[in-house]
Amino acid sequence: MSFEFSAGAIIYRIEEGRPVFLLLVKDGGEYDIAKGHIEKGETAKMAAEREIMEEAGIRVLFKEGFAKDIRYFFYRKKNRVFKKVKVFLAEADSKNVKISDEHVGYEWADYESVSQKIKFKDMKRVFALAAGYIEKIGLMDDLNRKYGKLPSENGNWGLSSRLVPGEGPLDAKIMLVGQAPGKNEDEKLRPFIGRSGLLLSEALKKAGIRRERCYVTSVVQFFPPKNRMPTEEEVGLCAPFLMQQIEIVNPRWIIALGSLSSSVLAGVEKISEAHGRFVLRGGNKVMPTFHPAAALRFKRIKGLFEEDLSEFAARTGRAENQTGKE
Ligand code: URA
């Protein structure tokens, strides 16, 4: 028995508003994606990039947050080989493909036709996830474009005019929602990358939660100067966008970081009393906890914050095992 690791990507283009997917045709007539062995010293992403160049000869843009595993086994000279393929999602900038001599042709096919042409069940499953993901990308881009116009549409705008959009897989099971970006976040246009973000990453890691698998954002996604609390009016303008983002990502669980987020998402009045307990709100399971900035300032709060995250990981891990879902 041996193990092999490959990587590749589902490559798509948007044609007349709908995705079409690249299928490579093998000698025997079966359809496949661009994929191949992960060579020594390569990451899965590097291998996928190289395989795309070698097998399809096109430039692509990888879509962050999408990485799914396909597993199967086959026999090579009576030896059972287990194979794991890491499949990424990438958008092509052209429809001109240059195949290698590993394939005899290629097609750009819409989703319906892909589901008929791809025979392998696990690959079909990943194509279905990719199609759903592409739809979410479109919805989130449209929403963020509208959200980004708020400053110019509202006179007396008191926040930064630069949107710090949420970050992470659009199909994340866990969403983390803070208060509002800080100065570092405003500069880099990425959420939770300053000192609070560092503490958050470390606490998640300690609890066994992988930050890169979470969708991370805030109630207000524009920096309030001097880190002041956003006003009621600002929250009123921004929170509807957060609600639509939650609808798009559709996470199983939300961790509300701090009093503003816990109040908006779970109706919590006192974080010191409500932290660590799940609240069911509008179909979402929300766990209010402290804001990492408070955990930075007070050792006791840091302890409670870490306990909440560990307990969250234990409970949600058990829930996943019970439902048997991925
Ligand atoms: N604090 C927040 O609430 N959000 C960020 O993005 C950064 C710090």
Coordinates of C-alpha atoms and ligand atoms in Angstrom, one line a residue:
M1 CA 0.0 0.0 0.0
S2 CA 1.3 3.5 -0.8
F3 CA 0.2 7.1 -0.7
E4 CA 0.4 9.8 -3.3
F5 CA -0.5 13.4 -3.1
S6 CA -1.5 15.6 -6.1
A7 CA -2.9 19.0 -6.5
G8 CA -4.9 20.8 -9.2
A9 CA -7.6 23.3 -9.9
I10 CA -11.1 23.7 -11.2
I11 CA -10.5 26.4 -13.8
Y12 CA -13.4 28.6 -14.9
R13 CA -14.3 31.8 -16.9
I14 CA -17.4 33.9 -16.7
E15 CA -19.1 33.9 -20.0
E16 CA -22.3 35.9 -20.5
G17 CA -22.6 36.1 -16.7
R18 CA -22.3 32.4 -16.1
P19 CA -19.3 30.2 -15.3
V20 CA -17.9 27.8 -17.8
F21 CA -15.4 25.2 -16.7
L22 CA -12.3 23.9 -18.3
L23 CA -12.3 20.1 -18.9
L24 CA -9.2 18.4 -20.3
V25 CA -9.9 15.3 -22.4
K26 CA -7.7 12.2 -21.8
D27 CA -6.7 9.6 -24.3
G28 CA -9.5 7.2 -23.3
G29 CA -12.1 10.0 -23.7
E30 CA -12.5 10.7 -19.9
Y31 CA -12.6 14.3 -18.7
D32 CA -10.4 15.7 -16.0
I33 CA -9.1 18.9 -14.5
A34 CA -5.5 20.1 -14.6
K35 CA -3.8 18.2 -11.8
G36 CA -0.7 16.2 -11.0
H37 CA 1.9 15.1 -8.4
I38 CA 3.1 17.5 -5.7
E39 CA 6.9 17.4 -6.3
K40 CA 9.4 17.5 -3.5
G41 CA 9.8 21.0 -2.0
E42 CA 6.4 22.2 -3.5
T43 CA 3.3 23.2 -1.6
A44 CA 0.0 22.0 -3.0
K45 CA -0.7 25.5 -4.4
M46 CA 2.7 25.6 -6.1
A47 CA 2.1 22.2 -7.7
A48 CA -1.4 23.3 -8.9
E49 CA 0.1 26.4 -10.5
R50 CA 2.8 24.4 -12.2
E51 CA 0.3 21.8 -13.5
I52 CA -2.0 24.5 -14.8
M53 CA 0.8 26.0 -16.8
E54 CA 2.0 22.6 -18.1
E55 CA -1.3 21.1 -18.9
A56 CA -3.4 24.1 -19.9
G57 CA -0.9 26.9 -20.6
I58 CA -3.1 29.7 -19.3
R59 CA -2.8 32.3 -16.6
V60 CA -5.2 32.1 -13.8
L61 CA -6.2 33.9 -10.6
F62 CA -6.6 31.6 -7.6
K63 CA -9.8 32.2 -5.6
E64 CA -8.8 32.4 -1.9
G65 CA -10.5 30.2 0.5
F66 CA -11.4 27.3 -1.8
A67 CA -9.4 24.1 -1.2
K68 CA -11.1 20.7 -1.2
D69 CA -9.8 17.2 -1.0
I70 CA -10.6 14.3 -3.2
R71 CA -9.6 10.9 -2.1
Y72 CA -9.5 7.6 -4.0
F73 CA -7.5 4.5 -4.5
F74 CA -6.3 2.4 -7.5
Y75 CA -4.0 -0.5 -8.2
R76 CA -0.6 -0.2 -9.7
K77 CA 0.9 -3.6 -10.4
K78 CA -1.2 -5.2 -7.6
N79 CA -0.1 -2.4 -5.2
R80 CA -3.0 -0.5 -3.7
V81 CA -2.3 3.2 -4.0
F82 CA -4.2 5.8 -2.0
K83 CA -4.4 9.2 -3.6
K84 CA -5.4 12.5 -2.1
V85 CA -5.8 15.5 -4.5
K86 CA -6.1 19.0 -3.2
V87 CA -8.4 20.9 -5.6
F88 CA -8.2 24.7 -5.8
L89 CA -10.5 27.1 -7.7
A90 CA -9.0 29.5 -10.3
E91 CA -10.4 32.0 -12.8
A92 CA -8.8 32.1 -16.2
D93 CA -8.0 35.3 -18.0
S94 CA -8.5 33.9 -21.4
K95 CA -10.2 31.0 -23.2
N96 CA -7.1 30.1 -25.2
V97 CA -5.8 26.8 -23.8
K98 CA -2.5 25.1 -24.8
I99 CA -2.8 21.5 -23.9
S100 CA 0.2 19.2 -23.3
D101 CA 0.7 15.8 -24.8
E102 CA -0.9 14.3 -21.6
H103 CA -4.3 15.2 -23.1
V104 CA -5.9 14.9 -26.5
G105 CA -8.3 17.9 -26.3
Y106 CA -10.2 20.3 -24.1
E107 CA -13.6 21.9 -23.7
W108 CA -15.2 24.8 -21.9
A109 CA -18.4 23.4 -20.4
D110 CA -21.2 24.8 -18.4
Y111 CA -22.1 23.3 -15.0
E112 CA -24.9 21.1 -16.4
S113 CA -22.7 19.6 -19.0
V114 CA -19.8 19.2 -16.5
S115 CA -22.0 17.1 -14.2
Q116 CA -22.8 14.8 -17.1
K117 CA -19.2 14.5 -18.4
I118 CA -17.4 14.0 -15.1
K119 CA -18.1 10.5 -14.0
F120 CA -16.1 10.3 -10.8
K121 CA -18.4 10.9 -7.8
D122 CA -16.0 12.8 -5.5
M123 CA -14.9 15.1 -8.4
K124 CA -18.6 15.8 -9.2
R125 CA -19.1 16.8 -5.5
V126 CA -16.2 19.2 -5.7
F127 CA -17.5 20.7 -8.9
A128 CA -20.8 21.3 -7.2
L129 CA -19.0 23.0 -4.3
A130 CA -17.1 25.1 -6.8
A131 CA -20.2 26.2 -8.7
G132 CA -21.8 27.3 -5.4
Y133 CA -18.6 29.1 -4.4
I134 CA -18.5 31.1 -7.6
E135 CA -22.1 32.2 -7.0
K136 CA -21.1 33.4 -3.6
I137 CA -18.1 35.3 -5.0
G138 CA -20.4 37.2 -7.3
L139 CA -22.9 38.0 -4.6
M140 CA -20.2 39.1 -2.1
D141 CA -18.5 41.3 -4.7
D142 CA -21.7 43.0 -5.6
L143 CA -22.6 43.5 -2.0
N144 CA -19.2 44.9 -1.1
R145 CA -19.3 47.2 -4.1
K146 CA -22.6 48.7 -2.8
Y147 CA -21.2 48.8 0.8
G148 CA -18.1 50.6 -0.4
K149 CA -20.2 53.4 -1.7
L150 CA -21.8 54.2 1.6
P151 CA -19.3 57.0 2.5
S152 CA -19.9 58.9 -0.7
E153 CA -23.7 58.5 -0.4
N154 CA -23.9 59.8 3.1
G155 CA -23.1 63.4 4.0
N156 CA -21.3 63.9 7.3
W157 CA -19.6 60.5 7.0
G158 CA -17.5 60.2 10.2
L159 CA -15.6 57.0 9.5
S160 CA -12.8 56.2 7.1
S161 CA -14.0 56.0 3.5
R162 CA -12.1 52.8 2.9
L163 CA -14.0 49.5 3.2
V164 CA -12.2 46.7 5.1
P165 CA -14.0 43.8 3.6
G166 CA -14.4 40.4 5.4
E167 CA -11.8 37.8 4.7
G168 CA -11.9 34.0 4.5
P169 CA -13.7 31.1 2.8
L170 CA -17.1 32.2 1.6
D171 CA -18.4 28.7 2.6
A172 CA -16.8 28.9 6.1
K173 CA -18.6 27.1 8.9
I174 CA -17.5 29.6 11.5
M175 CA -17.8 33.4 11.2
L176 CA -16.0 35.8 13.5
V177 CA -17.5 39.2 13.9
G178 CA -15.7 42.0 15.6
Q179 CA -16.6 45.7 16.2
A180 CA -14.8 47.8 13.6
P181 CA -11.4 47.8 11.9
G182 CA -8.5 49.6 13.6
K183 CA -5.7 51.8 12.0
N184 CA -3.6 48.8 10.8
E185 CA -6.7 47.2 9.2
D186 CA -7.6 50.5 7.5
E187 CA -4.1 50.7 6.1
K188 CA -3.9 47.1 4.8
L189 CA -7.7 46.8 4.1
R190 CA -7.7 43.4 5.9
P191 CA -9.6 42.6 9.1
F192 CA -7.9 41.7 12.4
I193 CA -4.3 42.1 11.4
G194 CA -3.1 44.4 14.1
R195 CA -2.3 43.5 17.8
S196 CA -5.9 42.3 18.5
G197 CA -5.8 40.3 15.4
L198 CA -2.5 38.6 16.5
L199 CA -4.1 37.8 19.9
L200 CA -7.2 36.5 18.2
S201 CA -5.0 34.2 15.9
E202 CA -3.1 32.8 18.8
A203 CA -6.2 32.2 20.9
L204 CA -7.9 30.4 18.0
K205 CA -4.8 28.3 17.4
K206 CA -4.7 27.4 21.1
A207 CA -8.3 26.3 20.9
G208 CA -7.6 24.2 17.8
I209 CA -9.6 26.4 15.5
R210 CA -7.9 27.2 12.1
R211 CA -8.3 30.9 11.4
E212 CA -7.9 30.4 7.7
R213 CA -11.0 28.3 7.8
C214 CA -13.1 31.1 9.4
Y215 CA -14.7 34.1 7.7
V216 CA -13.5 37.1 9.7
T217 CA -15.2 40.5 9.6
S218 CA -16.7 43.2 11.8
V219 CA -20.1 44.9 12.4
V220 CA -18.8 48.2 11.0
Q221 CA -16.3 47.7 8.2
F222 CA -14.9 51.2 8.1
F223 CA -12.3 52.5 10.6
P224 CA -13.7 54.9 13.2
P225 CA -11.0 57.5 13.8
K226 CA -9.2 57.1 17.1
N227 CA -10.8 53.7 17.5
R228 CA -13.9 55.3 18.9
M229 CA -17.1 53.2 19.3
P230 CA -19.2 53.5 16.1
T231 CA -22.3 55.6 16.7
E232 CA -25.8 54.1 16.7
E233 CA -26.4 55.8 13.3
E234 CA -23.2 54.2 11.8
V235 CA -24.2 50.8 13.1
G236 CA -27.7 51.3 11.7
L237 CA -26.1 52.0 8.2
C238 CA -23.6 49.2 8.3
A239 CA -25.3 46.3 10.2
P240 CA -27.7 45.5 7.2
F241 CA -24.6 44.8 5.1
L242 CA -23.2 42.4 7.8
M243 CA -26.6 40.6 7.8
Q244 CA -26.4 40.1 4.1
Q245 CA -22.8 38.9 4.3
I246 CA -24.0 36.3 6.9
E247 CA -26.7 35.2 4.5
I248 CA -24.2 34.7 1.7
V249 CA -21.6 32.8 3.8
N250 CA -24.3 31.0 5.8
P251 CA -22.0 29.8 8.6
R252 CA -23.1 27.2 11.1
W253 CA -21.7 29.2 13.9
I254 CA -20.9 32.8 14.6
I255 CA -18.5 34.0 17.3
A256 CA -19.5 37.6 18.3
L257 CA -16.3 39.3 19.5
G258 CA -17.1 42.1 22.0
S259 CA -20.1 44.0 23.2
L260 CA -21.2 45.7 20.0
S261 CA -21.2 42.5 17.9
S262 CA -22.8 40.5 20.7
S263 CA -25.5 43.1 21.0
V264 CA -26.2 43.3 17.2
L265 CA -26.0 39.6 16.6
A266 CA -27.4 38.1 19.8
G267 CA -29.2 40.9 21.6
V268 CA -26.8 40.6 24.5
E269 CA -26.7 43.5 27.0
K270 CA -24.0 42.3 29.4
I271 CA -21.1 40.5 27.8
S272 CA -19.7 39.6 31.3
E273 CA -22.8 37.5 31.9
A274 CA -23.6 36.2 28.4
H275 CA -20.1 35.2 27.2
G276 CA -19.5 31.6 26.2
R277 CA -23.1 30.6 25.9
F278 CA -24.8 30.0 22.6
V279 CA -27.8 32.1 21.5
L280 CA -30.1 31.1 18.7
R281 CA -30.9 34.3 16.7
G282 CA -32.6 34.3 13.3
G283 CA -31.4 30.8 12.5
N284 CA -27.8 31.5 13.5
K285 CA -26.1 30.0 16.5
V286 CA -24.1 32.8 18.0
M287 CA -21.6 32.6 20.8
P288 CA -20.9 36.0 22.3
T289 CA -17.5 36.5 23.8
F290 CA -15.0 39.3 24.7
H291 CA -13.3 41.4 22.1
P292 CA -9.6 40.5 21.6
A293 CA -8.7 44.2 22.3
A294 CA -10.2 43.7 25.9
A295 CA -8.2 40.5 26.2
L296 CA -5.1 42.4 25.3
R297 CA -5.7 44.9 28.1
F298 CA -6.8 42.5 30.9
K299 CA -5.3 39.2 31.8
R300 CA -8.4 37.9 33.4
I301 CA -10.4 38.6 30.3
K302 CA -7.8 37.0 28.2
G303 CA -8.2 33.8 30.3
L304 CA -12.0 33.9 29.9
F305 CA -11.7 34.6 26.1
E306 CA -9.4 31.6 25.6
E307 CA -11.8 29.4 27.7
D308 CA -14.8 30.5 25.6
L309 CA -12.9 29.6 22.4
S310 CA -11.8 26.2 23.7
E311 CA -15.3 25.4 24.9
F312 CA -16.7 26.5 21.5
A313 CA -14.2 24.2 19.7
A314 CA -15.1 21.3 22.0
R315 CA -18.9 21.7 21.5
T316 CA -18.9 22.4 17.8
G317 CA -16.4 19.5 17.2
R318 CA -18.8 17.2 19.0
A319 CA -21.7 18.5 17.0
E320 CA -19.8 17.9 13.8
N321 CA -19.0 14.4 14.8
Q322 CA -22.6 13.7 15.6
T323 CA -23.9 14.9 12.3
G324 CA -21.0 13.3 10.5
K325 CA -20.7 16.3 8.2
E326 CA -17.4 17.4 6.8
Ligands
URA1 N1 -11.1 45.0 15.8 C1 -12.3 44.7 15.1 O1 -13.3 44.6 15.7 N2 -12.2 44.4 13.8 C2 -11.1 44.4 13.1 O2 -11.1 44.2 11.9 C3 -9.9 44.8 13.8 C4 -9.9 45.1 15.1

